[in-house]
Amino acid sequence: MSEYTELKKISSQVRRDIVRMVHGAKGGHPGGALGCTDLLVLLYFKLMKHDKNFKMDGIGEDIFYLSNGHISAVLYSVLARAGYFPVAELVSHRKINSRLQGHPTPHSHLPGVRMASGSLGQGLSVGCGTAQAKKLNKDDRFVYVLMGDGEQQEGQIWEAAMYAPHNKLDNLIGFVDYNGQQIDGPCDKVLSLGDLEGKYKAFGWNVITCDGHDFACLEETILKAQANRGSGKPTMILMKTEMGYGVDYMMGSHKWHGTAPNDAELASALGQLEVTLGDY
């Protein structure tokens, strides 16, 4: 049995949660959420030091920021399955007065959420500040930031990209969800990212590329990034994923960036994803 068998089972359940949540809300962003599921499951269920008894300051803990906040469904599912709040609350996703808004926000006091995100481009800057604070506090834990590839078109990303190496934030690990799709179409057609690896390297980052759906590859890459601490260079992981991963009719299409499945499409998706932890 693979050492990743349990993580794969959790990922299957999280993907079920995602399609059910977005269908129930009749809106949301399933494509990127499905594509990033394996990363969040690996972080929260194996690699990160974190406490489900949530404290905003996160002293002595690893910190995760979801910069591309529109894929909130995956974060909410993983937090609930990790014990931060009741799984039954997932049914309230994107509903009026719910703590599980379309974009995560700390004013709703949902455990596990430390920043409002979804206004793209801001997460890496917040990650820089947190990583610097941990260094000043002699806190040896890591800060992780997940961004979209279309999000790399935001100018603020590149301010943070300059700031992190200048301040030797080698406790900062970024991820780009590199699926090649954004809301209006393929990134190459909307605004090409060019040589993204070369750009980050030129800004002074350690850059690693990996398969975002291969737990072994993901873990090896993150451990390499952690081992880079002491170099004075932050690490950016270009995570190759497929939008809508796990649901055949969603995979690879920008249509599912922000479209909810109808009843028949939901049934098809659920038929492809094993129930492993029980539906809410």
Short mmCIF file of C-alpha atoms in Angstrom, two decimals:
data_model
loop_
_atom_site.label_atom_id
_atom_site.label_comp_id
_atom_site.label_asym_id
_atom_site.label_seq_id
_atom_site.Cartn_x
_atom_site.Cartn_y
_atom_site.Cartn_z
CA MET A 1 0.00 0.00 0.00
CA SER A 2 1.33 3.44 -0.94
CA GLU A 3 2.28 5.76 1.90
CA TYR A 4 0.02 8.27 0.21
CA THR A 5 -3.09 6.07 0.12
CA GLU A 6 -4.77 7.88 3.01
CA LEU A 7 -3.99 11.29 1.53
CA LYS A 8 -5.51 10.20 -1.78
CA LYS A 9 -8.67 9.15 0.05
CA ILE A 10 -8.88 12.52 1.79
CA SER A 11 -8.39 14.27 -1.56
CA SER A 12 -11.26 12.30 -3.06
CA GLN A 13 -13.57 13.41 -0.26
CA VAL A 14 -12.42 17.02 -0.50
CA ARG A 15 -13.16 17.00 -4.22
CA ARG A 16 -16.65 15.65 -3.46
CA ASP A 17 -17.09 18.48 -0.96
CA ILE A 18 -16.01 21.05 -3.55
CA VAL A 19 -18.47 20.04 -6.26
CA ARG A 20 -21.30 19.68 -3.74
CA MET A 21 -20.58 23.09 -2.20
CA VAL A 22 -20.42 24.92 -5.51
CA HIS A 23 -23.51 23.14 -6.82
CA GLY A 24 -25.42 23.95 -3.63
CA ALA A 25 -24.49 27.63 -3.87
CA LYS A 26 -25.27 27.70 -7.61
CA GLY A 27 -22.02 29.57 -8.04
CA GLY A 28 -18.33 29.41 -7.26
CA HIS A 29 -15.02 28.30 -8.68
CA PRO A 30 -14.63 24.53 -8.88
CA GLY A 31 -11.85 24.26 -11.50
CA GLY A 32 -8.92 25.68 -9.57
CA ALA A 33 -10.19 24.26 -6.29
CA LEU A 34 -10.15 20.73 -7.70
CA GLY A 35 -6.71 21.34 -9.19
CA CYS A 36 -5.17 22.47 -5.89
CA THR A 37 -6.76 19.85 -3.65
CA ASP A 38 -3.74 17.56 -3.41
CA LEU A 39 -1.44 20.39 -2.29
CA LEU A 40 -3.71 21.52 0.53
CA VAL A 41 -4.33 17.96 1.68
CA LEU A 42 -0.58 17.26 1.79
CA LEU A 43 0.12 20.46 3.71
CA TYR A 44 -2.65 20.21 6.29
CA PHE A 45 -2.65 16.44 6.81
CA LYS A 46 1.09 15.74 6.71
CA LEU A 47 3.63 18.54 6.34
CA MET A 48 2.43 21.62 8.19
CA LYS A 49 2.66 22.17 11.92
CA HIS A 50 -0.69 23.77 12.74
CA ASP A 51 -3.31 23.82 15.47
CA LYS A 52 -7.02 23.33 14.86
CA ASN A 53 -7.55 25.30 18.07
CA PHE A 54 -7.01 28.39 15.97
CA LYS A 55 -5.02 31.41 17.13
CA MET A 56 -4.66 34.31 14.73
CA ASP A 57 -0.99 35.04 15.53
CA GLY A 58 0.11 31.49 14.65
CA ILE A 59 3.23 31.62 16.86
CA GLY A 60 5.19 28.38 16.53
CA GLU A 61 2.98 27.23 13.64
CA ASP A 62 3.36 27.06 9.89
CA ILE A 63 1.11 29.62 8.19
CA PHE A 64 -0.81 29.09 4.93
CA TYR A 65 -2.30 31.92 2.88
CA LEU A 66 -4.69 31.37 -0.02
CA SER A 67 -4.03 34.35 -2.26
CA ASN A 68 -6.33 33.20 -5.08
CA GLY A 69 -9.25 33.30 -2.69
CA HIS A 70 -11.90 32.49 -5.29
CA ILE A 71 -10.99 28.79 -4.87
CA SER A 72 -12.19 29.05 -1.27
CA ALA A 73 -14.16 25.78 -1.46
CA VAL A 74 -10.96 23.71 -1.26
CA LEU A 75 -9.69 25.66 1.75
CA TYR A 76 -13.00 25.38 3.59
CA SER A 77 -13.25 21.64 2.96
CA VAL A 78 -9.68 20.97 4.09
CA LEU A 79 -10.06 23.11 7.21
CA ALA A 80 -13.31 21.36 8.13
CA ARG A 81 -11.91 17.89 7.47
CA ALA A 82 -8.84 18.81 9.57
CA GLY A 83 -11.09 19.70 12.51
CA TYR A 84 -11.12 23.51 12.47
CA PHE A 85 -14.93 23.72 12.33
CA PRO A 86 -17.82 21.27 11.82
CA VAL A 87 -18.00 19.57 8.43
CA ALA A 88 -21.76 20.16 8.45
CA GLU A 89 -21.11 23.89 8.07
CA LEU A 90 -19.85 23.33 4.50
CA VAL A 91 -23.47 23.34 3.31
CA SER A 92 -23.60 27.11 4.05
CA HIS A 93 -20.94 27.95 1.43
CA ARG A 94 -21.64 31.34 -0.24
CA LYS A 95 -24.97 31.72 1.58
CA ILE A 96 -26.19 34.94 3.23
CA ASN A 97 -24.65 35.41 6.72
CA SER A 98 -22.46 32.31 6.28
CA ARG A 99 -18.93 32.27 7.65
CA LEU A 100 -17.96 30.52 4.40
CA GLN A 101 -18.15 33.41 1.97
CA GLY A 102 -17.13 33.12 -1.68
CA HIS A 103 -13.81 34.74 -0.81
CA PRO A 104 -12.35 33.99 2.64
CA THR A 105 -12.55 36.84 5.11
CA PRO A 106 -11.34 37.05 8.73
CA HIS A 107 -14.20 39.27 9.87
CA SER A 108 -16.45 36.21 9.84
CA HIS A 109 -14.10 34.66 12.45
CA LEU A 110 -13.85 31.35 10.61
CA PRO A 111 -11.02 29.34 12.22
CA GLY A 112 -8.08 28.93 9.86
CA VAL A 113 -8.61 32.15 7.89
CA ARG A 114 -6.05 34.90 8.55
CA MET A 115 -6.52 37.25 5.60
CA ALA A 116 -9.21 38.43 3.22
CA SER A 117 -8.29 37.19 -0.22
CA GLY A 118 -9.67 37.13 -3.70
CA SER A 119 -8.58 40.61 -4.71
CA LEU A 120 -5.77 39.01 -6.63
CA GLY A 121 -2.11 39.83 -6.12
CA GLN A 122 -2.08 40.49 -2.38
CA GLY A 123 -1.23 37.16 -0.78
CA LEU A 124 2.50 37.14 -1.51
CA SER A 125 2.87 40.55 0.14
CA VAL A 126 1.08 39.32 3.26
CA GLY A 127 3.29 36.24 3.20
CA CYS A 128 6.38 38.44 3.09
CA GLY A 129 5.25 40.36 6.16
CA THR A 130 4.47 37.19 8.07
CA ALA A 131 7.76 35.55 7.12
CA GLN A 132 9.66 38.63 8.21
CA ALA A 133 7.77 38.74 11.51
CA LYS A 134 8.66 35.10 12.15
CA LYS A 135 12.32 35.87 11.57
CA LEU A 136 12.19 38.86 13.93
CA ASN A 137 10.46 36.68 16.54
CA LYS A 138 12.97 33.83 16.05
CA ASP A 139 10.05 31.59 15.10
CA ASP A 140 11.47 28.77 12.97
CA ARG A 141 8.25 27.80 11.16
CA PHE A 142 7.45 28.35 7.47
CA VAL A 143 5.01 30.58 5.59
CA TYR A 144 3.26 29.13 2.52
CA VAL A 145 1.39 31.19 -0.10
CA LEU A 146 -0.69 29.74 -2.95
CA MET A 147 -1.36 31.90 -6.02
CA GLY A 148 -2.92 31.35 -9.42
CA ASP A 149 -0.96 31.58 -12.65
CA GLY A 150 -3.27 34.26 -14.05
CA GLU A 151 -2.65 36.09 -10.78
CA GLN A 152 0.98 36.53 -11.85
CA GLN A 153 -0.29 39.27 -14.15
CA GLU A 154 -0.85 41.51 -11.10
CA GLY A 155 1.78 44.17 -10.48
CA GLN A 156 1.79 43.76 -6.71
CA ILE A 157 3.11 40.21 -7.14
CA TRP A 158 6.34 41.63 -8.52
CA GLU A 159 6.77 44.14 -5.72
CA ALA A 160 6.62 41.24 -3.29
CA ALA A 161 8.90 39.21 -5.58
CA MET A 162 11.56 41.92 -5.16
CA TYR A 163 10.97 42.37 -1.43
CA ALA A 164 11.35 38.74 -0.36
CA PRO A 165 14.89 38.09 -1.68
CA HIS A 166 16.05 41.56 -0.61
CA ASN A 167 15.03 40.71 2.95
CA LYS A 168 16.38 37.15 2.78
CA LEU A 169 12.99 35.56 3.52
CA ASP A 170 14.14 31.98 3.09
CA ASN A 171 11.28 30.83 5.36
CA LEU A 172 8.79 31.85 2.64
CA ILE A 173 7.58 29.19 0.17
CA GLY A 174 5.27 30.25 -2.64
CA PHE A 175 3.23 28.11 -5.02
CA VAL A 176 1.89 29.02 -8.43
CA ASP A 177 -1.07 26.90 -9.51
CA TYR A 178 0.26 26.52 -13.05
CA ASN A 179 -2.75 25.17 -14.96
CA GLY A 180 -2.48 27.57 -17.88
CA GLN A 181 -6.10 28.76 -17.55
CA GLN A 182 -7.78 31.88 -16.22
CA ILE A 183 -11.35 33.13 -16.27
CA ASP A 184 -11.25 34.55 -19.81
CA GLY A 185 -9.29 31.73 -21.43
CA PRO A 186 -5.77 30.31 -21.64
CA CYS A 187 -3.15 32.50 -19.95
CA ASP A 188 -1.06 32.46 -23.13
CA LYS A 189 -3.90 34.17 -25.01
CA VAL A 190 -5.00 36.60 -22.29
CA LEU A 191 -1.53 37.79 -21.25
CA SER A 192 1.37 35.39 -21.65
CA LEU A 193 3.46 34.73 -18.56
CA GLY A 194 6.51 34.03 -20.69
CA ASP A 195 9.41 32.37 -18.90
CA LEU A 196 7.94 32.45 -15.39
CA GLU A 197 10.74 30.29 -13.96
CA GLY A 198 13.37 32.60 -15.45
CA LYS A 199 11.59 35.68 -14.13
CA TYR A 200 11.50 34.47 -10.53
CA LYS A 201 15.12 33.34 -10.76
CA ALA A 202 16.10 36.77 -12.06
CA PHE A 203 14.36 38.33 -9.06
CA GLY A 204 16.50 36.18 -6.73
CA TRP A 205 14.23 33.25 -5.93
CA ASN A 206 15.01 29.56 -5.69
CA VAL A 207 12.57 28.01 -8.22
CA ILE A 208 11.40 24.38 -8.43
CA THR A 209 8.85 22.84 -10.80
CA CYS A 210 6.72 19.86 -9.80
CA ASP A 211 3.62 17.82 -10.61
CA GLY A 212 0.80 19.14 -8.44
CA HIS A 213 -1.13 15.86 -8.59
CA ASP A 214 1.73 13.57 -7.52
CA PHE A 215 1.99 13.42 -3.73
CA ALA A 216 5.52 12.03 -3.79
CA CYS A 217 6.73 14.76 -6.15
CA LEU A 218 4.95 17.46 -4.17
CA GLU A 219 6.38 16.31 -0.86
CA GLU A 220 9.91 15.97 -2.22
CA THR A 221 9.69 19.46 -3.69
CA ILE A 222 8.40 21.06 -0.49
CA LEU A 223 11.11 19.34 1.56
CA LYS A 224 13.70 20.72 -0.87
CA ALA A 225 12.21 24.17 -0.40
CA GLN A 226 12.41 23.79 3.38
CA ALA A 227 16.03 22.64 3.11
CA ASN A 228 16.75 25.87 1.24
CA ARG A 229 16.40 27.80 4.50
CA GLY A 230 19.71 29.37 5.37
CA SER A 231 20.38 30.35 1.77
CA GLY A 232 18.77 33.76 2.12
CA LYS A 233 16.53 32.99 -0.87
CA PRO A 234 12.78 32.40 -0.79
CA THR A 235 11.44 29.50 -2.87
CA MET A 236 8.77 29.57 -5.56
CA ILE A 237 7.25 26.24 -6.58
CA LEU A 238 5.70 26.17 -10.05
CA MET A 239 3.06 23.51 -9.52
CA LYS A 240 1.84 21.97 -12.77
CA THR A 241 -1.84 21.12 -12.36
CA GLU A 242 -4.94 20.55 -14.47
CA MET A 243 -8.01 22.68 -13.88
CA GLY A 244 -10.93 20.55 -12.72
CA TYR A 245 -8.69 17.58 -11.87
CA GLY A 246 -10.65 14.45 -10.93
CA VAL A 247 -13.79 15.31 -12.93
CA ASP A 248 -13.38 14.33 -16.57
CA TYR A 249 -15.64 16.92 -18.19
CA MET A 250 -14.06 19.78 -16.20
CA MET A 251 -10.42 18.93 -16.79
CA GLY A 252 -8.35 21.38 -18.81
CA SER A 253 -11.13 23.84 -19.63
CA HIS A 254 -11.23 27.46 -18.48
CA LYS A 255 -15.05 27.18 -18.58
CA TRP A 256 -14.92 25.60 -15.13
CA HIS A 257 -12.92 28.42 -13.58
CA GLY A 258 -16.15 29.97 -12.35
CA THR A 259 -19.12 27.77 -13.32
CA ALA A 260 -21.25 25.64 -11.00
CA PRO A 261 -22.32 22.16 -12.15
CA ASN A 262 -26.02 21.54 -12.71
CA ASP A 263 -27.79 18.53 -11.18
CA ALA A 264 -26.77 16.08 -13.92
CA GLU A 265 -23.19 17.37 -13.96
CA LEU A 266 -22.99 17.04 -10.17
CA ALA A 267 -24.18 13.44 -10.36
CA SER A 268 -21.54 12.71 -12.99
CA ALA A 269 -18.80 14.31 -10.89
CA LEU A 270 -19.79 12.44 -7.74
CA GLY A 271 -19.84 9.21 -9.70
CA GLN A 272 -16.14 9.70 -10.43
CA LEU A 273 -15.09 10.51 -6.84
CA GLU A 274 -15.03 7.93 -4.06
CA VAL A 275 -16.78 8.61 -0.76
CA THR A 276 -14.07 8.12 1.85
CA LEU A 277 -14.90 10.24 4.92
CA GLY A 278 -18.65 10.61 4.49
CA ASP A 279 -20.58 13.44 2.87
CA TYR A 280 -21.88 16.26 5.03
#
